[in-house]
Coordinates of C-alpha atoms and ligand atoms in Angstrom, one line a residue:
M702 CA 0.0 0.0 0.0
K703 CA 1.2 3.5 -0.8
E704 CA 1.5 6.3 1.6
G705 CA -1.9 8.0 1.9
D706 CA -3.9 5.1 0.4
L707 CA -5.5 4.2 3.7
E708 CA -6.7 7.8 4.1
L709 CA -8.2 7.6 0.6
L710 CA -9.9 4.3 1.4
N711 CA -11.3 5.8 4.6
E712 CA -12.7 8.7 2.7
I713 CA -14.3 6.4 0.2
A714 CA -15.8 4.3 3.0
N715 CA -17.3 7.5 4.5
F716 CA -18.8 8.3 1.1
E717 CA -20.3 4.9 0.8
N718 CA -21.6 4.9 4.3
S719 CA -23.3 8.2 3.9
H720 CA -25.2 7.1 0.7
D721 CA -27.5 4.4 -0.1
M722 CA -25.4 2.4 -2.5
E723 CA -28.2 0.2 -3.7
K724 CA -30.4 3.1 -4.7
E725 CA -28.1 5.9 -5.6
Y726 CA -25.0 4.1 -6.9
R727 CA -26.2 0.8 -8.3
I728 CA -23.5 1.0 -11.0
G729 CA -20.9 2.1 -8.5
W730 CA -19.5 5.6 -7.9
G731 CA -17.1 7.4 -10.2
W732 CA -14.0 9.4 -9.6
R733 CA -15.9 12.7 -9.5
Q734 CA -18.1 11.6 -6.6
V735 CA -15.2 10.6 -4.4
R736 CA -12.8 13.1 -5.8
V737 CA -10.0 10.8 -6.3
W738 CA -8.0 10.8 -9.5
P739 CA -9.0 8.0 -12.0
A740 CA -5.4 6.7 -12.2
T741 CA -5.3 6.3 -8.4
L742 CA -8.6 4.5 -8.4
S743 CA -7.4 2.2 -11.1
R744 CA -4.4 1.4 -9.0
L745 CA -6.5 0.7 -5.9
F746 CA -8.6 -1.5 -8.1
K747 CA -5.6 -3.4 -9.3
D748 CA -4.4 -3.9 -5.7
G749 CA -7.8 -5.4 -4.9
Y750 CA -9.2 -2.7 -2.6
L751 CA -12.0 -1.8 -5.0
E752 CA -14.4 -3.7 -7.2
N753 CA -15.4 -2.7 -10.6
V754 CA -19.2 -2.7 -10.8
F755 CA -19.7 -1.1 -14.1
K756 CA -17.6 -0.1 -17.1
S757 CA -18.3 1.8 -20.3
N758 CA -16.3 4.1 -22.5
S759 CA -17.4 7.1 -20.5
Y760 CA -17.9 5.7 -17.0
T761 CA -16.2 3.4 -14.6
G762 CA -18.2 2.5 -11.5
Y763 CA -16.4 1.3 -8.4
R764 CA -17.3 0.0 -5.0
L765 CA -15.0 -0.9 -2.0
S766 CA -14.1 -4.6 -2.1
E767 CA -14.1 -6.9 0.9
L768 CA -10.4 -6.6 1.1
G769 CA -10.7 -2.8 1.1
R770 CA -13.2 -2.9 4.0
A771 CA -11.1 -5.4 5.8
V772 CA -8.0 -3.2 5.6
I773 CA -9.9 -0.2 6.9
A774 CA -11.3 -2.1 9.8
R775 CA -8.0 -3.7 10.6
E776 CA -6.1 -0.4 10.6
S777 CA -8.7 1.3 12.8
G778 CA -8.1 -1.2 15.4
E779 CA -11.0 -3.5 15.0
T780 CA -10.1 -7.1 14.8
V781 CA -11.2 -8.8 11.7
Q782 CA -12.2 -12.4 11.9
T783 CA -10.9 -14.3 8.9
S784 CA -10.7 -17.8 7.9
Q785 CA -7.0 -17.6 8.8
N786 CA -8.0 -18.1 12.4
Q787 CA -9.0 -21.7 11.8
K788 CA -6.7 -24.4 12.8
L789 CA -4.6 -25.9 10.1
D790 CA -5.9 -29.2 8.9
L791 CA -2.8 -31.2 8.5
S792 CA -3.2 -34.6 6.9
E793 CA -1.0 -37.5 7.7
D794 CA 0.7 -37.4 4.3
L795 CA 1.7 -33.8 4.9
F796 CA 5.4 -34.6 4.4
E797 CA 5.1 -37.6 2.1
D798 CA 7.6 -36.0 -0.3
V799 CA 10.3 -36.0 2.3
V800 CA 12.2 -39.3 2.8
G801 CA 13.3 -39.9 6.4
H802 CA 13.8 -37.0 8.8
D803 CA 11.1 -38.5 11.1
E804 CA 11.8 -36.4 14.1
V805 CA 11.8 -33.2 12.1
K806 CA 8.4 -34.2 10.7
E807 CA 7.1 -34.8 14.2
L808 CA 8.4 -31.6 15.5
L809 CA 6.9 -29.6 12.7
V810 CA 3.5 -31.2 12.9
A811 CA 3.3 -30.7 16.7
S812 CA 4.5 -27.1 16.4
L813 CA 1.9 -26.2 13.7
M814 CA -0.9 -27.9 15.6
A815 CA 0.0 -26.3 19.0
E816 CA -2.5 -23.9 20.5
K817 CA 0.1 -21.1 20.4
P818 CA 3.0 -20.7 18.1
V819 CA 6.2 -22.6 18.2
H820 CA 8.5 -21.3 15.5
V821 CA 10.9 -23.8 13.9
L822 CA 14.1 -23.1 12.0
L823 CA 15.6 -25.8 9.9
A824 CA 19.4 -25.2 9.7
G825 CA 22.0 -27.1 7.9
P826 CA 24.1 -27.6 4.7
P827 CA 22.6 -27.8 1.2
A828 CA 20.4 -30.5 -0.2
L829 CA 18.9 -31.8 3.1
A830 CA 15.2 -31.2 2.2
K831 CA 14.8 -27.9 4.1
T832 CA 13.1 -26.2 1.2
L833 CA 11.0 -29.3 0.5
F834 CA 9.7 -29.2 4.1
L835 CA 8.5 -25.6 3.5
W836 CA 6.9 -26.5 0.2
D837 CA 4.9 -29.3 1.8
I838 CA 3.7 -26.9 4.5
E839 CA 2.7 -24.4 1.9
R840 CA 0.8 -26.9 -0.1
A841 CA -1.1 -28.0 3.0
S842 CA -1.9 -24.5 4.2
G843 CA -3.1 -23.0 0.9
E844 CA -4.0 -19.4 1.3
R845 CA -3.2 -19.3 4.9
A846 CA 0.5 -19.4 4.3
I847 CA 2.8 -16.8 2.8
W848 CA 6.0 -18.0 1.2
L849 CA 9.0 -15.7 1.3
V850 CA 12.6 -16.1 0.2
G851 CA 14.9 -14.0 2.3
S852 CA 17.0 -12.9 -0.6
A853 CA 14.0 -11.6 -2.5
T854 CA 11.5 -10.2 0.0
S855 CA 8.9 -8.1 -1.7
K856 CA 9.2 -4.4 -2.2
A857 CA 6.1 -3.8 0.0
G858 CA 7.9 -5.3 2.9
L859 CA 7.0 -8.0 5.3
W860 CA 5.0 -5.8 7.6
D861 CA 2.5 -4.7 4.8
L862 CA 2.4 -8.2 3.4
V863 CA 1.4 -9.7 6.8
A864 CA -1.0 -6.9 7.6
E865 CA -2.8 -7.3 4.3
R866 CA -2.8 -11.0 3.9
Q867 CA -3.0 -12.0 7.5
P868 CA -1.4 -15.4 7.1
R869 CA -1.5 -18.1 9.7
V870 CA 1.9 -19.5 8.6
L871 CA 4.9 -17.6 7.4
L872 CA 7.4 -19.7 5.5
I873 CA 10.8 -18.1 5.0
D874 CA 13.5 -19.8 3.0
E875 CA 17.0 -18.4 3.1
L876 CA 16.3 -16.6 6.4
D877 CA 19.9 -15.6 6.6
K878 CA 19.5 -13.3 3.6
M879 CA 16.5 -11.4 4.8
N880 CA 17.0 -7.6 4.9
A881 CA 17.2 -5.7 8.2
A882 CA 13.8 -4.0 8.0
D883 CA 12.0 -7.3 7.4
T884 CA 14.0 -9.0 10.1
A885 CA 13.0 -6.3 12.6
A886 CA 9.4 -6.7 11.7
L887 CA 9.7 -10.5 12.0
L888 CA 11.1 -10.2 15.5
S889 CA 8.0 -8.5 16.8
M890 CA 5.6 -10.6 14.8
M891 CA 7.1 -13.8 16.3
E892 CA 6.5 -12.5 19.9
G893 CA 2.8 -12.0 19.7
G894 CA 0.0 -10.7 17.7
R895 CA 1.0 -7.1 18.0
L896 CA 2.8 -5.3 15.3
V897 CA 4.1 -1.8 15.8
R898 CA 4.9 0.1 12.7
A899 CA 7.7 2.5 13.6
K900 CA 7.6 4.4 10.4
K901 CA 4.2 6.0 11.0
G902 CA 3.9 5.3 14.7
R903 CA 0.8 3.3 13.9
E904 CA 0.0 0.2 15.7
L905 CA -1.7 -2.8 14.4
N906 CA -3.1 -5.6 16.4
L907 CA -3.2 -8.8 14.4
S908 CA -6.4 -10.7 15.2
H909 CA -4.5 -13.9 15.2
L910 CA -1.1 -15.5 15.8
I911 CA 1.5 -16.4 13.3
W912 CA 3.6 -19.5 13.1
V913 CA 7.0 -19.1 11.4
V914 CA 8.8 -22.0 9.8
A915 CA 12.1 -21.0 8.2
A916 CA 15.2 -22.5 6.7
T917 CA 18.8 -21.4 6.6
N918 CA 22.2 -22.6 5.6
R919 CA 23.9 -20.4 8.1
L920 CA 23.1 -19.8 11.8
D921 CA 26.2 -17.7 12.6
V922 CA 24.9 -14.7 10.7
L923 CA 21.6 -14.6 12.5
S924 CA 21.2 -12.3 15.5
P925 CA 21.0 -13.9 19.0
E926 CA 17.5 -12.5 19.5
L927 CA 16.3 -14.0 16.2
R928 CA 17.8 -17.4 17.0
S929 CA 16.2 -17.3 20.4
R930 CA 12.7 -17.0 18.9
F931 CA 13.1 -20.3 17.1
A932 CA 13.3 -23.9 17.9
I933 CA 16.4 -24.6 15.9
R934 CA 16.6 -28.1 14.3
R935 CA 20.0 -28.7 12.8
L936 CA 20.0 -31.1 9.9
N937 CA 23.2 -33.1 9.6
P938 CA 24.6 -34.3 6.3
Y939 CA 23.2 -37.8 5.5
G940 CA 25.2 -40.8 6.6
R941 CA 25.9 -43.4 4.1
D942 CA 22.9 -45.6 4.7
E943 CA 20.6 -42.6 4.9
Y944 CA 22.0 -41.2 1.7
L945 CA 21.2 -44.5 -0.1
T946 CA 17.6 -44.5 1.2
V947 CA 17.0 -40.9 0.4
V948 CA 18.5 -41.1 -3.1
K949 CA 16.4 -44.1 -4.0
G950 CA 13.2 -42.5 -2.5
V951 CA 13.8 -39.2 -4.3
L952 CA 14.6 -40.7 -7.7
V953 CA 11.7 -43.0 -7.7
R954 CA 9.1 -40.7 -6.3
R955 CA 10.1 -37.3 -7.6
E956 CA 12.2 -38.0 -10.7
N957 CA 10.1 -40.9 -12.1
V958 CA 13.1 -43.1 -12.4
S959 CA 12.7 -46.9 -12.3
V960 CA 13.6 -48.7 -9.0
E961 CA 16.5 -50.5 -10.8
M962 CA 18.0 -47.3 -12.2
A963 CA 17.5 -45.5 -8.8
E964 CA 19.4 -48.3 -7.1
E965 CA 22.2 -48.3 -9.6
V966 CA 22.6 -44.5 -9.2
A967 CA 22.6 -44.8 -5.4
K968 CA 25.1 -47.7 -5.4
R969 CA 27.5 -46.0 -7.7
L970 CA 27.4 -42.8 -5.8
D971 CA 27.8 -44.6 -2.5
G972 CA 30.9 -43.2 -0.7
R973 CA 31.5 -40.7 -3.5
S974 CA 28.9 -38.0 -2.8
Q975 CA 26.6 -37.0 0.0
D976 CA 24.7 -34.5 -2.1
V977 CA 21.3 -35.7 -3.2
R978 CA 21.5 -33.2 -6.1
D979 CA 24.3 -35.2 -7.6
A980 CA 22.0 -38.2 -7.7
I981 CA 19.3 -36.2 -9.4
R982 CA 21.7 -34.9 -12.0
A983 CA 23.0 -38.4 -12.7
A984 CA 19.5 -39.7 -13.1
R985 CA 18.7 -36.9 -15.5
L986 CA 21.7 -37.6 -17.7
A987 CA 21.5 -41.3 -17.5
P988 CA 19.1 -41.8 -20.3
Q989 CA 21.6 -40.3 -22.7
L990 CA 24.9 -41.4 -21.1
G991 CA 24.1 -44.4 -19.0
V992 CA 24.5 -44.2 -15.2
E993 CA 28.2 -45.0 -15.0
K994 CA 29.3 -42.4 -17.6
A995 CA 27.0 -39.8 -16.2
I996 CA 28.5 -40.1 -12.8
K997 CA 32.0 -40.1 -14.2
L998 CA 31.4 -36.9 -16.1
L999 CA 29.6 -35.2 -13.2
L1000 CA 32.1 -36.1 -10.5
G1001 CA 35.3 -36.4 -12.6
G1002 CA 37.9 -39.1 -12.3
Ligands
ATP2495 N1 15.1 -36.4 2.7 C1 14.8 -36.0 1.4 N2 13.6 -36.4 0.9 C2 13.2 -36.0 -0.3 N3 14.0 -35.3 -1.1 C3 15.2 -34.9 -0.7 C4 15.6 -35.3 0.6 N4 16.8 -34.7 0.8 C5 17.1 -34.1 -0.3 N5 16.1 -34.2 -1.2 C6 16.1 -33.6 -2.6 O1 17.3 -32.9 -2.7 C7 17.0 -31.7 -3.4 C8 17.4 -30.5 -2.6 O2 16.4 -30.4 -1.5 P1 16.1 -29.0 -0.9 O3 16.0 -28.0 -2.0 O4 14.9 -29.2 -0.1 O5 17.4 -28.8 -0.1 P2 17.7 -27.6 0.9 O6 18.0 -28.3 2.2 O7 16.7 -26.6 0.9 O8 19.1 -27.1 0.3 P3 19.7 -25.6 0.2 O9 20.3 -25.4 1.6 O10 20.8 -25.8 -0.8 O11 18.6 -24.7 -0.2 C9 15.6 -31.7 -3.8 O12 15.4 -32.2 -5.1 C10 15.0 -32.7 -2.8 O13 13.9 -33.4 -3.4
MG2496 MG1 16.7 -24.7 0.1

């Protein structure tokens, strides 16, 4: 939302409340009635705060959308009940894509189902299914989850995103790369439903709690206060047996490779790589090169 938009929406709401919309403005109001520049209205429409009720060459009729009304209500301190408040309905096959990591699965399910938030941070070297865990949670949560990548947080900023979408779950990949402003917002969001927006001195009470699940390669760059807000689960590189199981599982389930080929790839990589991504690359090249040659070219020697 741009600076001043909320004031505009409030004025529009006042206009709508002081007129009988059904009788006087069945085809919506136009820019002249609310005295807002058409380009601004069209932007508010694009952002979802307005609905387009009527459109002809000479007249565009608008009305506040549900989102627009929700934003106004929220900012004025009223709590808005949304579907986001409902408990997540986590099915048993929530993490069916992830091979192994049984304790992590248990921890995540328990945390997401807890009455009040327990935030979980998955930390560890590459290719240990950290992102896959986040994906599975996103798939199960649908609209109630927001997915963010630390290195590419949106221009609007985390605060606005959360205020507008009111997610129940915040999934943050590459947490270590998140910018300072978003990290500061995150710190307060994780502590309770209250968000204070320093920029305008405005306060916003979220009507619900937020669960944060994040992933990072590096813990050392995170501030102590951020680390302290998470249950930190360190994922260790796969041991040899584990690696074989994971590789077979991933290739068969996710790469549509035959069981025989998956076993061959796993066996030939045994002791030479701990990176599941090597196995995936080998399986993808194998149809052209054969498994042995593919691995030789990929790993050298
Ligand atoms: N236990 C596992 N179960 C299923 N797939 C796995 C497992 N471990 C690794 N993989 C596979 O390895 C690849 C990398 O996984 P993912 O992207 O989740 O790793 P990551 O831990 O997020 O790594 P990075 O730190 O590099 O982002 C994916 O294709 C994923 O399917
Ligand atoms: Mg990842």
